[in-house]
Amino acid sequence: MASLDPGIGEKFSRPTQRAINHDGSFNVRRRGGPPIRDPYQRLILMPWGRFFLEVSVLFGVLNAAFALAYMALGLENLPGVAAPHGWVQDFLSALFFSVQTFTSVGYGHVYPGSNGTGALSSLEALAGVLTFALATGLLYGRFSRPTARILFSRAAIVSRRPDGTPCLQFRVANRRANILIELSARVIVKFTDAATKNVSYAALALERDAVSFLPLTWTLVHDLIPGSPLHGLEAADYAARAVEIIVMLKGYDDTFAQDVYARNSYIASEIIWNHRFRRAYDVDENGLAVVDLDALDATEEL
Amino acid sequence: MASLDPGIGEKFSRPTQRAINHDGSFNVRRRGGPPIRDPYQRLILMPWGRFFLEVSVLFGVLNAAFALAYMALGLENLPGVAAPHGWVQDFLSALFFSVQTFTSVGYGHVYPGSNGTGALSSLEALAGVLTFALATGLLYGRFSRPTARILFSRAAIVSRRPDGTPCLQFRVANRRANILIELSARVIVKFTDAATKNVSYAALALERDAVSFLPLTWTLVHDLIPGSPLHGLEAADYAARAVEIIVMLKGYDDTFAQDVYARNSYIASEIIWNHRFRRAYDVDENGLAVVDLDALDATEEL
Amino acid sequence: MASLDPGIGEKFSRPTQRAINHDGSFNVRRRGGPPIRDPYQRLILMPWGRFFLEVSVLFGVLNAAFALAYMALGLENLPGVAAPHGWVQDFLSALFFSVQTFTSVGYGHVYPGSNGTGALSSLEALAGVLTFALATGLLYGRFSRPTARILFSRAAIVSRRPDGTPCLQFRVANRRANILIELSARVIVKFTDAATKNVSYAALALERDAVSFLPLTWTLVHDLIPGSPLHGLEAADYAARAVEIIVMLKGYDDTFAQDVYARNSYIASEIIWNHRFRRAYDVDENGLAVVDLDALDATEEL
Amino acid sequence: MASLDPGIGEKFSRPTQRAINHDGSFNVRRRGGPPIRDPYQRLILMPWGRFFLEVSVLFGVLNAAFALAYMALGLENLPGVAAPHGWVQDFLSALFFSVQTFTSVGYGHVYPGSNGTGALSSLEALAGVLTFALATGLLYGRFSRPTARILFSRAAIVSRRPDGTPCLQFRVANRRANILIELSARVIVKFTDAATKNVSYAALALERDAVSFLPLTWTLVHDLIPGSPLHGLEAADYAARAVEIIVMLKGYDDTFAQDVYARNSYIASEIIWNHRFRRAYDVDENGLAVVDLDALDATEEL
């Protein structure tokens, strides 16, 4: 029988943490491998604060280096710089001239007065415009990256349908005002054998595994009937077998012309028993449907 | 039986407006949810007028702040500024210098004459080039966003085929000169029960649900034969059951390498009975097919 | 029976030109329709020469307008401009200052000496940097647009396989050095009834309708056996029925992460009878396969 | 029987090198064909060193040309340039002014003092900003290009499953920290007939041909059982028939919203017999899975 391992592994020497975190990341560390030199990916993925810090530091270091080079050429070749006032003042004067060149401000009260400073400032001006061309691309790359858009209910629930069928449910909604279309979902469950630590996987069939649009909320329903890998399990069994419900969603963001993928998982302690979801949308006086994202987690006892 | 709800909802406490507007948007309002801080999406989606207004206001505010900072350092440290003439004139002088630095114009008739103004103007020049790098990315993001390209006939019609079969029809055309390929369509009908306000959905089979190209017009045809959810309904029934014909189109824009999605809907009052479409294209004297977009809505009584 | 019309139309009042040209465009003209204001698409699709012309004209017009505005404020408010020398010289002086501001060169030998010119030049500097931000996005949009990459043989041939089966063949190759993968092809034939001008379509089955890679050449083969819509037709029949072989190719460009679509068609006069293709690739002394794009059309009589 | 040629060719006049190199490239040279003028592709694909070299050379040539033009107009029309000191010094002075204009630094100690130099410097300033707009687009295009992300084990192995079934295996891992999802694989084998040099292809069935995620490593397994094209072959047969195992992988990079394709091949000398892979991941004390990319190639004798 083909394994249902979604790529997370089946044999481990000790118990593992949950496979997938609520933000969709995996609990995996990597080491070794060929050294990766991909400054673009690094600069795109780092947090904004760090990005601006690195840009500022690079800007400072580059300009300091050019400032030292102008000093090496002699500040008398930068007419307009005040008479020598010691190293600190000279360095600052050269630094300000460097910044004015690098950013192409070029006030001109200080200017290159020799072939040496003329050539160096030409080089610096080219370096400056190329650096900001790079920064432009990086900023666009950071902005246009796909971002998390799907909100999952914090807990899954074990509930009953109107006809009494027990079922596992959780809900999703679109976190943003743009429209997600052609959504489809796949759900698998991960069990860990308490004794061997071996991990196994099974698919959970959904009542509906696709919707055309997600303007409101979508409740995903797996019936706990004979044939379900979770059939007959009690809350204690979920904990003992380290149940993790792994959810994979795929859709298309019409506004930005991008595929959208989302992942989440629910572990035993994140499953509420014998509750049902309260409806999270209503109709206002104008006939407009109103979805209340704060009510995505609203449940009530059966 | 699996629900055919495309994700729009089935239970409402009162009658709702049409699900989908002619521009493809949904009649949904959202509230609550975790605060979204996504200035990129906001700046990409706002109208052009508002975008340039916000950019200008930001530009003004930033430069005013820098101007005040230069004033705090003392205008005597910006040689070239005329002797003090009161706050307003001093502020304007500092503001103009600030703009010349921020945009990297740097005429130089005013220039930083102290370490303090040298450092502040260096910082402002960096802030300026990064701001315009951001603006470049935003402008490209706004431009390259997929835009509505498919034109739907304003009304659907109930017509008859040559063999007498009654059918529901509507037409689409490409609004632009670029080529749309691999188009496919899905059509569903939404009924609202007048008593319970419950909503139900049913698929409408199409004579053809895909074309390879859309150089001219495409007439989508659903036969009103036994088996159709609309079979036997009269105009009054359409109104009583709040019929909404929901259309989903998907294609590929060869010119811009983008998937293209379009949505539309026809409600009871937008269905013309016993008409037929007049052909909206012809052949000119050179054997060139000519499509007349103004004739997309042209119908005539049967 | 469902129509096989790929979206090109079946009923015309007179004979039409070929549906698809060798560059993949359609012989269709459009008129009417809601006015389209999509300067981005226009600026992306126009030829390079026209693009640079329009950019230069816009640059000239904007700067001339600003120059006139500076003149209206009085050139005495632009210190550094030579004493008045008549309208032409004054206009040129103002124009040069305007360009220096718009492009943020700002030499400073001329500078804004009043609040009016200070404010106007601030505005112009902002307009300038935003204009070039726009230009940057447009240039990238033009560059990164998918471009024609697939080379078709100029003619299709009617040939025979080694076992004697008659077949229709044509060849394609990748025009560029980058790699195309997952190519698939669809071929249909279009017939026009000489009497009624009605158009009909039929699919042509291919010996192979997909390849994983296209490093060399790919010969597409349709067997002219019973069941083929072309079975038994002679060259004269092709002309009489206005045969047009329409080819649709789809692939993926690994280098640029873009889907690639190509279209072409062969009309009766572009079909060579009783020829076969000569192999267009060979192996050099290093065991490297060598594809000769000039030999893509090389055929020899059977 | 339909050929399984993936597009690499079946008939060659002499033995060919391996079809696919370890970096996914093909051993194909192309010649002839219509001249391709696609500077964008060339500038995107060239190595970084060459890119910066070409940009610098272009920058130098353009500025030298403008410098000569300023000299032709007469340096007396560029006030601020020192009195004539011979051609070399004059050229350098003009060159520095040109660079200051092209990069929009514009110190202003030298400035255009005639209509001729005013017009030329206006033109140069426009050329400069457009050139850097181009450079910005090119840099972004270079950065955002999909890059190799999948690491293949250097060798394939012939191993045995726990139940004794002989099998061919190789392993892949994600070289980067971002997440690859929805991976699928296809493997074919290429044989070359030693006598005729004819090439044939056969598909190799995989135990699993898809995984949902690739956080750790994925071992691809082809059972060497009756029905496999490799069944019963010994190491010597692999060499004699010039076996090449061709691997095609497809996935989706969630972080950059891009499809990811990878190719590789294993030739006879890259297959290790009677070994097995050692597990390349483990669990640390925090329950975190740890993948060791250096161990991707770790095998041990059976």
Short mmCIF file of N, CA, C and O in Angstrom, two decimals, chain C residues 59 89 92 96 99 103-107 109 132 136 139-140 143 149 151 174-179 181 208 211-213 215-216 252 254-257 279 281-294, chain D residues 5-8 11-14 16-17 26-34 36 38 40-41 45 97 101 104-108 111-112 115 118-119 121-122 125-126 129 133-134 137 140 145-146 186 248 259 261 263:
data_model
loop_
_atom_site.label_atom_id
_atom_site.label_comp_id
_atom_site.label_asym_id
_atom_site.label_seq_id
_atom_site.Cartn_x
_atom_site.Cartn_y
_atom_site.Cartn_z
N PHE C 59 8.13 64.50 -22.36
CA PHE C 59 9.18 65.19 -21.61
C PHE C 59 9.32 66.63 -22.11
O PHE C 59 9.38 67.57 -21.31
N GLN C 89 15.33 83.53 -26.24
CA GLN C 89 16.40 83.22 -25.29
C GLN C 89 15.85 83.02 -23.89
O GLN C 89 16.29 82.12 -23.16
N LEU C 92 14.35 79.61 -23.69
CA LEU C 92 15.38 78.56 -23.61
C LEU C 92 16.01 78.51 -22.22
O LEU C 92 16.21 77.44 -21.65
N PHE C 96 15.90 75.22 -19.94
CA PHE C 96 17.05 74.48 -19.42
C PHE C 96 16.95 74.34 -17.91
O PHE C 96 17.22 73.28 -17.34
N VAL C 99 14.43 71.62 -17.15
CA VAL C 99 14.96 70.26 -17.34
C VAL C 99 15.89 69.89 -16.19
O VAL C 99 15.85 68.77 -15.67
N THR C 103 14.81 66.57 -14.07
CA THR C 103 15.69 65.40 -14.01
C THR C 103 16.50 65.38 -12.73
O THR C 103 17.33 64.50 -12.54
N SER C 104 16.31 66.37 -11.88
CA SER C 104 17.01 66.51 -10.60
C SER C 104 18.52 66.67 -10.76
O SER C 104 19.27 66.34 -9.86
N VAL C 105 18.95 67.21 -11.92
CA VAL C 105 20.37 67.51 -12.08
C VAL C 105 20.74 68.70 -11.18
O VAL C 105 21.70 68.62 -10.41
N GLY C 106 19.97 69.77 -11.30
CA GLY C 106 20.13 70.93 -10.42
C GLY C 106 21.55 71.45 -10.30
O GLY C 106 22.12 71.47 -9.22
N TYR C 107 22.13 71.94 -11.43
CA TYR C 107 23.51 72.47 -11.32
C TYR C 107 23.56 73.59 -10.29
O TYR C 107 24.49 73.68 -9.51
N HIS C 109 23.63 76.93 -11.08
CA HIS C 109 24.06 78.24 -11.57
C HIS C 109 22.81 79.09 -11.80
O HIS C 109 22.86 80.31 -11.77
N PHE C 132 9.78 59.58 -13.67
CA PHE C 132 10.79 58.58 -13.97
C PHE C 132 10.52 57.27 -13.24
O PHE C 132 10.90 56.19 -13.71
N THR C 136 10.25 53.81 -15.23
CA THR C 136 10.94 52.59 -14.81
C THR C 136 9.99 51.39 -14.86
O THR C 136 10.33 50.34 -15.40
N LEU C 139 9.23 50.49 -18.51
CA LEU C 139 10.34 49.81 -19.17
C LEU C 139 10.42 48.35 -18.71
O LEU C 139 10.61 47.44 -19.52
N TYR C 140 10.23 48.13 -17.42
CA TYR C 140 10.27 46.75 -16.95
C TYR C 140 9.10 45.95 -17.51
O TYR C 140 9.26 44.80 -17.94
N PHE C 143 9.92 45.00 -21.05
CA PHE C 143 10.97 44.00 -21.14
C PHE C 143 10.47 42.61 -20.76
O PHE C 143 10.83 41.62 -21.38
N ARG C 149 8.74 32.80 -29.14
CA ARG C 149 9.96 32.02 -28.94
C ARG C 149 9.98 30.79 -29.83
O ARG C 149 11.00 30.14 -29.92
N LEU C 151 9.67 28.73 -33.32
CA LEU C 151 9.85 28.88 -34.75
C LEU C 151 9.13 27.73 -35.44
O LEU C 151 9.37 26.56 -35.12
N ASN C 174 12.80 25.75 -30.95
CA ASN C 174 12.91 26.88 -30.04
C ASN C 174 13.87 27.88 -30.65
O ASN C 174 15.01 27.57 -30.94
N ARG C 175 13.40 29.08 -30.82
CA ARG C 175 14.15 30.13 -31.46
C ARG C 175 15.29 30.62 -30.57
O ARG C 175 16.23 31.24 -31.01
N ARG C 176 15.19 30.38 -29.28
CA ARG C 176 16.15 30.93 -28.32
C ARG C 176 16.92 29.82 -27.62
O ARG C 176 16.57 28.65 -27.72
N ALA C 177 17.92 30.23 -26.87
CA ALA C 177 18.76 29.25 -26.20
C ALA C 177 18.16 28.76 -24.88
O ALA C 177 18.62 27.79 -24.32
N ASN C 178 17.14 29.43 -24.41
CA ASN C 178 16.55 28.96 -23.14
C ASN C 178 15.73 27.69 -23.39
O ASN C 178 15.45 27.32 -24.52
N ILE C 179 15.35 27.02 -22.33
CA ILE C 179 14.74 25.70 -22.45
C ILE C 179 13.22 25.79 -22.33
O ILE C 179 12.71 26.40 -21.39
N ILE C 181 9.84 23.55 -21.79
CA ILE C 181 9.49 22.22 -21.29
C ILE C 181 7.98 22.02 -21.32
O ILE C 181 7.21 22.96 -21.48
N ARG C 208 2.06 12.26 -31.74
CA ARG C 208 2.43 12.64 -30.37
C ARG C 208 1.96 14.05 -30.17
O ARG C 208 2.29 14.92 -30.95
N VAL C 211 5.66 16.80 -25.79
CA VAL C 211 7.04 16.40 -25.50
C VAL C 211 7.45 17.06 -24.19
O VAL C 211 6.89 18.09 -23.80
N SER C 212 8.41 16.46 -23.51
CA SER C 212 8.86 17.01 -22.22
C SER C 212 9.80 18.19 -22.40
O SER C 212 9.79 19.11 -21.60
N PHE C 213 10.60 18.15 -23.44
CA PHE C 213 11.59 19.20 -23.68
C PHE C 213 11.60 19.56 -25.16
O PHE C 213 11.21 18.75 -26.00
N PRO C 215 14.75 20.77 -26.89
CA PRO C 215 16.10 21.27 -27.13
C PRO C 215 16.45 21.27 -28.61
O PRO C 215 17.27 22.07 -29.05
N LEU C 216 15.86 20.37 -29.38
CA LEU C 216 16.20 20.24 -30.80
C LEU C 216 15.01 20.71 -31.63
O LEU C 216 14.61 21.86 -31.55
N TYR C 252 6.21 25.76 -21.29
CA TYR C 252 6.62 26.52 -20.12
C TYR C 252 8.07 26.90 -20.30
O TYR C 252 8.90 26.06 -20.65
N ASP C 254 11.25 27.67 -18.66
CA ASP C 254 11.92 27.41 -17.41
C ASP C 254 12.76 28.59 -16.94
O ASP C 254 12.91 28.84 -15.74
N THR C 255 13.31 29.31 -17.89
CA THR C 255 14.24 30.38 -17.56
C THR C 255 13.51 31.59 -17.00
O THR C 255 14.00 32.27 -16.11
N PHE C 256 12.34 31.86 -17.54
CA PHE C 256 11.63 33.07 -17.13
C PHE C 256 10.36 32.76 -16.35
O PHE C 256 9.58 33.65 -16.05
N ALA C 257 10.15 31.46 -16.04
CA ALA C 257 9.00 31.09 -15.23
C ALA C 257 7.71 31.61 -15.83
O ALA C 257 6.89 32.23 -15.16
N ARG C 279 16.71 15.82 -41.58
CA ARG C 279 17.00 16.01 -40.18
C ARG C 279 17.70 17.34 -39.97
O ARG C 279 18.59 17.70 -40.72
N TYR C 281 19.22 18.28 -37.10
CA TYR C 281 20.23 18.26 -36.05
C TYR C 281 21.21 17.13 -36.31
O TYR C 281 20.92 16.19 -37.04
N ASP C 282 22.38 17.26 -35.72
CA ASP C 282 23.43 16.25 -35.88
C ASP C 282 24.27 16.22 -34.60
O ASP C 282 23.95 16.91 -33.65
N VAL C 283 25.30 15.41 -34.61
CA VAL C 283 26.17 15.31 -33.45
C VAL C 283 27.56 15.76 -33.86
O VAL C 283 28.06 15.33 -34.90
N ASP C 284 28.17 16.65 -33.08
CA ASP C 284 29.51 17.09 -33.45
C ASP C 284 30.56 16.14 -32.87
O ASP C 284 30.23 15.14 -32.22
N GLU C 285 31.84 16.48 -33.11
CA GLU C 285 32.91 15.56 -32.72
C GLU C 285 33.00 15.34 -31.21
O GLU C 285 33.55 14.37 -30.73
N ASN C 286 32.39 16.27 -30.43
CA ASN C 286 32.40 16.10 -28.97
C ASN C 286 31.18 15.37 -28.44
O ASN C 286 30.97 15.31 -27.23
N GLY C 287 30.36 14.87 -29.34
CA GLY C 287 29.17 14.19 -28.89
C GLY C 287 28.06 15.15 -28.49
O GLY C 287 27.08 14.77 -27.86
N LEU C 288 28.21 16.41 -28.89
CA LEU C 288 27.21 17.43 -28.58
C LEU C 288 26.19 17.46 -29.72
O LEU C 288 26.55 17.50 -30.89
N ALA C 289 24.90 17.43 -29.39
CA ALA C 289 23.89 17.57 -30.43
C ALA C 289 23.91 19.01 -30.94
O ALA C 289 24.02 19.95 -30.16
N VAL C 290 23.81 19.17 -32.24
CA VAL C 290 23.83 20.50 -32.86
C VAL C 290 22.55 20.65 -33.66
O VAL C 290 22.27 19.85 -34.56
N VAL C 291 21.75 21.64 -33.33
CA VAL C 291 20.53 21.87 -34.08
C VAL C 291 20.76 23.05 -35.01
O VAL C 291 21.32 24.07 -34.61
N ASP C 292 20.36 22.89 -36.25
CA ASP C 292 20.58 23.93 -37.26
C ASP C 292 19.23 24.55 -37.61
O ASP C 292 18.44 23.98 -38.36
N LEU C 293 18.99 25.73 -37.05
CA LEU C 293 17.67 26.34 -37.24
C LEU C 293 17.42 26.69 -38.70
O LEU C 293 16.28 26.74 -39.15
N ASP C 294 18.50 26.93 -39.46
CA ASP C 294 18.32 27.24 -40.88
C ASP C 294 17.79 26.05 -41.65
O ASP C 294 17.24 26.20 -42.74
N ASP D 5 10.21 9.15 -26.51
CA ASP D 5 11.22 10.21 -26.60
C ASP D 5 10.69 11.48 -25.94
O ASP D 5 9.69 12.03 -26.37
N PRO D 6 11.37 11.97 -24.91
CA PRO D 6 10.88 13.19 -24.25
C PRO D 6 11.20 14.45 -25.04
O PRO D 6 10.98 15.54 -24.54
N GLY D 7 11.73 14.29 -26.24
CA GLY D 7 12.06 15.46 -27.05
C GLY D 7 13.55 15.60 -27.26
O GLY D 7 14.01 16.62 -27.74
N ILE D 8 14.29 14.57 -26.93
CA ILE D 8 15.75 14.64 -27.00
C ILE D 8 16.30 14.01 -28.29
O ILE D 8 17.44 14.21 -28.64
N LYS D 11 17.49 9.37 -33.29
CA LYS D 11 18.43 8.92 -34.32
C LYS D 11 19.61 9.86 -34.38
O LYS D 11 19.46 11.04 -34.69
N PHE D 12 20.81 9.32 -34.12
CA PHE D 12 22.02 10.12 -34.18
C PHE D 12 23.06 9.35 -34.97
O PHE D 12 23.07 8.12 -34.98
N SER D 13 24.00 10.09 -35.62
CA SER D 13 25.01 9.43 -36.44
C SER D 13 26.19 8.93 -35.61
O SER D 13 26.98 8.16 -36.06
N ARG D 14 26.33 9.44 -34.39
CA ARG D 14 27.39 8.94 -33.53
C ARG D 14 26.91 9.02 -32.06
O ARG D 14 25.89 9.63 -31.78
N THR D 16 26.24 10.17 -28.44
CA THR D 16 26.10 11.50 -27.89
C THR D 16 26.54 11.51 -26.43
O THR D 16 26.57 10.48 -25.77
N GLN D 17 26.86 12.68 -25.96
CA GLN D 17 27.10 12.86 -24.53
C GLN D 17 25.80 12.64 -23.76
O GLN D 17 24.73 12.50 -24.35
N PHE D 26 21.04 21.14 -21.20
CA PHE D 26 21.10 20.10 -22.22
C PHE D 26 22.42 20.21 -22.98
O PHE D 26 22.94 21.31 -23.15
N ASN D 27 22.91 19.10 -23.46
CA ASN D 27 24.14 19.13 -24.25
C ASN D 27 23.80 19.37 -25.71
O ASN D 27 23.95 18.50 -26.56
N VAL D 28 23.35 20.56 -25.98
CA VAL D 28 22.89 20.93 -27.32
C VAL D 28 23.51 22.27 -27.67
O VAL D 28 23.61 23.16 -26.83
N ARG D 29 23.96 22.39 -28.91
CA ARG D 29 24.41 23.66 -29.44
C ARG D 29 23.43 24.05 -30.53
O ARG D 29 22.89 23.20 -31.22
N ARG D 30 23.18 25.33 -30.71
CA ARG D 30 22.28 25.71 -31.81
C ARG D 30 23.02 26.63 -32.75
O ARG D 30 23.91 27.38 -32.35
N ARG D 31 22.67 26.56 -34.02
CA ARG D 31 23.26 27.50 -34.96
C ARG D 31 22.22 27.88 -35.99
O ARG D 31 21.20 27.19 -36.13
N GLY D 32 22.49 28.95 -36.71
CA GLY D 32 21.55 29.39 -37.72
C GLY D 32 20.30 29.99 -37.10
O GLY D 32 20.28 30.40 -35.96
N GLY D 33 19.26 30.01 -37.90
CA GLY D 33 18.01 30.58 -37.44
C GLY D 33 17.98 32.07 -37.66
O GLY D 33 19.01 32.71 -37.89
N PRO D 34 16.79 32.65 -37.59
CA PRO D 34 16.68 34.10 -37.76
C PRO D 34 17.46 34.78 -36.65
O PRO D 34 17.50 34.30 -35.53
N ILE D 36 18.40 36.71 -33.60
CA ILE D 36 17.61 37.05 -32.42
C ILE D 36 18.15 38.33 -31.84
O ILE D 36 19.34 38.42 -31.53
N ASP D 38 17.45 40.06 -28.72
CA ASP D 38 16.73 40.11 -27.47
C ASP D 38 17.70 40.48 -26.36
O ASP D 38 18.14 39.66 -25.57
N TYR D 40 17.27 41.97 -23.72
CA TYR D 40 16.77 41.75 -22.36
C TYR D 40 17.17 40.38 -21.85
O TYR D 40 17.77 40.22 -20.80
N GLN D 41 16.86 39.33 -22.66
CA GLN D 41 17.21 37.97 -22.25
C GLN D 41 18.71 37.85 -22.01
O GLN D 41 19.15 37.24 -21.05
N LEU D 45 20.38 36.90 -18.44
CA LEU D 45 20.99 35.59 -18.24
C LEU D 45 22.50 35.61 -18.04
O LEU D 45 23.07 34.64 -17.56
N PHE D 97 32.06 66.50 -16.28
CA PHE D 97 30.80 67.24 -16.38
C PHE D 97 29.69 66.32 -16.93
O PHE D 97 28.55 66.33 -16.45
N THR D 101 26.18 65.13 -15.17
CA THR D 101 24.87 65.36 -15.79
C THR D 101 24.11 64.05 -15.95
O THR D 101 22.92 63.95 -15.62
N SER D 104 22.82 62.81 -12.85
CA SER D 104 22.03 63.90 -12.23
C SER D 104 22.63 64.37 -10.92
O SER D 104 21.90 64.88 -10.08
N VAL D 105 23.95 64.22 -10.76
CA VAL D 105 24.59 64.80 -9.58
C VAL D 105 24.60 66.33 -9.70
O VAL D 105 24.18 67.04 -8.79
N GLY D 106 25.08 66.82 -10.83
CA GLY D 106 25.04 68.25 -11.12
C GLY D 106 25.55 69.15 -10.01
O GLY D 106 24.80 69.97 -9.49
N TYR D 107 26.87 69.03 -9.67
CA TYR D 107 27.39 69.91 -8.62
C TYR D 107 27.17 71.37 -8.99
O TYR D 107 26.82 72.19 -8.16
N GLY D 108 27.45 71.69 -10.26
CA GLY D 108 27.22 73.06 -10.70
C GLY D 108 28.45 73.94 -10.71
O GLY D 108 28.37 75.07 -11.15
N TYR D 111 28.88 74.29 -15.45
CA TYR D 111 27.46 74.31 -15.86
C TYR D 111 27.37 74.73 -17.31
O TYR D 111 28.30 75.30 -17.87
N PRO D 112 26.25 74.42 -17.94
CA PRO D 112 26.10 74.76 -19.35
C PRO D 112 25.88 76.25 -19.50
O PRO D 112 24.91 76.80 -18.96
N ASN D 115 23.35 78.06 -25.25
CA ASN D 115 22.17 77.29 -25.65
C ASN D 115 22.56 75.89 -26.11
O ASN D 115 21.86 74.93 -25.85
N GLY D 118 23.41 73.89 -23.12
CA GLY D 118 22.17 73.75 -22.36
C GLY D 118 21.29 72.66 -22.96
O GLY D 118 20.76 71.79 -22.25
N ALA D 119 21.17 72.67 -24.28
CA ALA D 119 20.33 71.67 -24.95
C ALA D 119 20.95 70.28 -24.82
O ALA D 119 20.27 69.29 -24.50
N SER D 121 23.05 69.15 -22.57
CA SER D 121 23.01 68.62 -21.21
C SER D 121 21.58 68.22 -20.83
O SER D 121 21.37 67.30 -20.05
N SER D 122 20.58 68.92 -21.39
CA SER D 122 19.19 68.52 -21.13
C SER D 122 18.94 67.13 -21.69
O SER D 122 18.35 66.26 -21.03
N ALA D 125 20.71 64.54 -19.59
CA ALA D 125 20.04 64.27 -18.31
C ALA D 125 18.86 63.32 -18.53
O ALA D 125 18.65 62.39 -17.75
N LEU D 126 18.11 63.55 -19.61
CA LEU D 126 17.00 62.63 -19.93
C LEU D 126 17.53 61.23 -20.23
O LEU D 126 17.01 60.23 -19.71
N VAL D 129 18.52 59.49 -16.84
CA VAL D 129 17.46 58.94 -15.98
C VAL D 129 16.80 57.74 -16.65
O VAL D 129 16.44 56.76 -15.98
N ALA D 133 16.58 53.96 -15.27
CA ALA D 133 15.28 53.28 -15.19
C ALA D 133 15.40 51.88 -15.82
O ALA D 133 14.92 50.88 -15.28
N LEU D 134 16.08 51.81 -16.97
CA LEU D 134 16.34 50.52 -17.61
C LEU D 134 17.13 49.60 -16.68
O LEU D 134 16.79 48.42 -16.51
N GLY D 137 15.02 48.02 -13.99
CA GLY D 137 14.22 46.89 -14.47
C GLY D 137 15.08 45.66 -14.68
O GLY D 137 14.68 44.54 -14.34
N TYR D 140 16.02 44.07 -11.34
CA TYR D 140 14.90 43.32 -10.76
C TYR D 140 14.66 42.03 -11.54
O TYR D 140 14.43 40.97 -10.94
N ARG D 145 14.40 36.12 -11.09
CA ARG D 145 14.39 34.93 -11.92
C ARG D 145 14.40 33.68 -11.05
O ARG D 145 15.08 33.64 -10.03
N PRO D 146 13.64 32.66 -11.43
CA PRO D 146 13.68 31.45 -10.60
C PRO D 146 15.07 30.83 -10.62
O PRO D 146 15.74 30.83 -11.65
N ARG D 186 8.93 12.67 -12.48
CA ARG D 186 8.83 11.73 -13.57
C ARG D 186 10.24 11.26 -13.91
O ARG D 186 11.16 12.08 -13.94
N MET D 248 12.80 14.37 -13.86
CA MET D 248 12.13 15.68 -13.99
C MET D 248 11.29 15.90 -12.74
O MET D 248 10.44 15.08 -12.41
N ASP D 259 6.32 28.50 -9.93
CA ASP D 259 6.55 27.09 -10.21
C ASP D 259 8.05 26.84 -10.23
O ASP D 259 8.84 27.70 -10.63
N TYR D 261 10.89 24.02 -11.49
CA TYR D 261 11.20 22.81 -12.24
C TYR D 261 12.66 22.46 -12.01
O TYR D 261 13.50 23.35 -11.93
N ARG D 263 15.74 19.40 -13.18
CA ARG D 263 16.09 18.24 -13.99
C ARG D 263 17.45 17.74 -13.54
O ARG D 263 18.28 18.53 -13.11
#
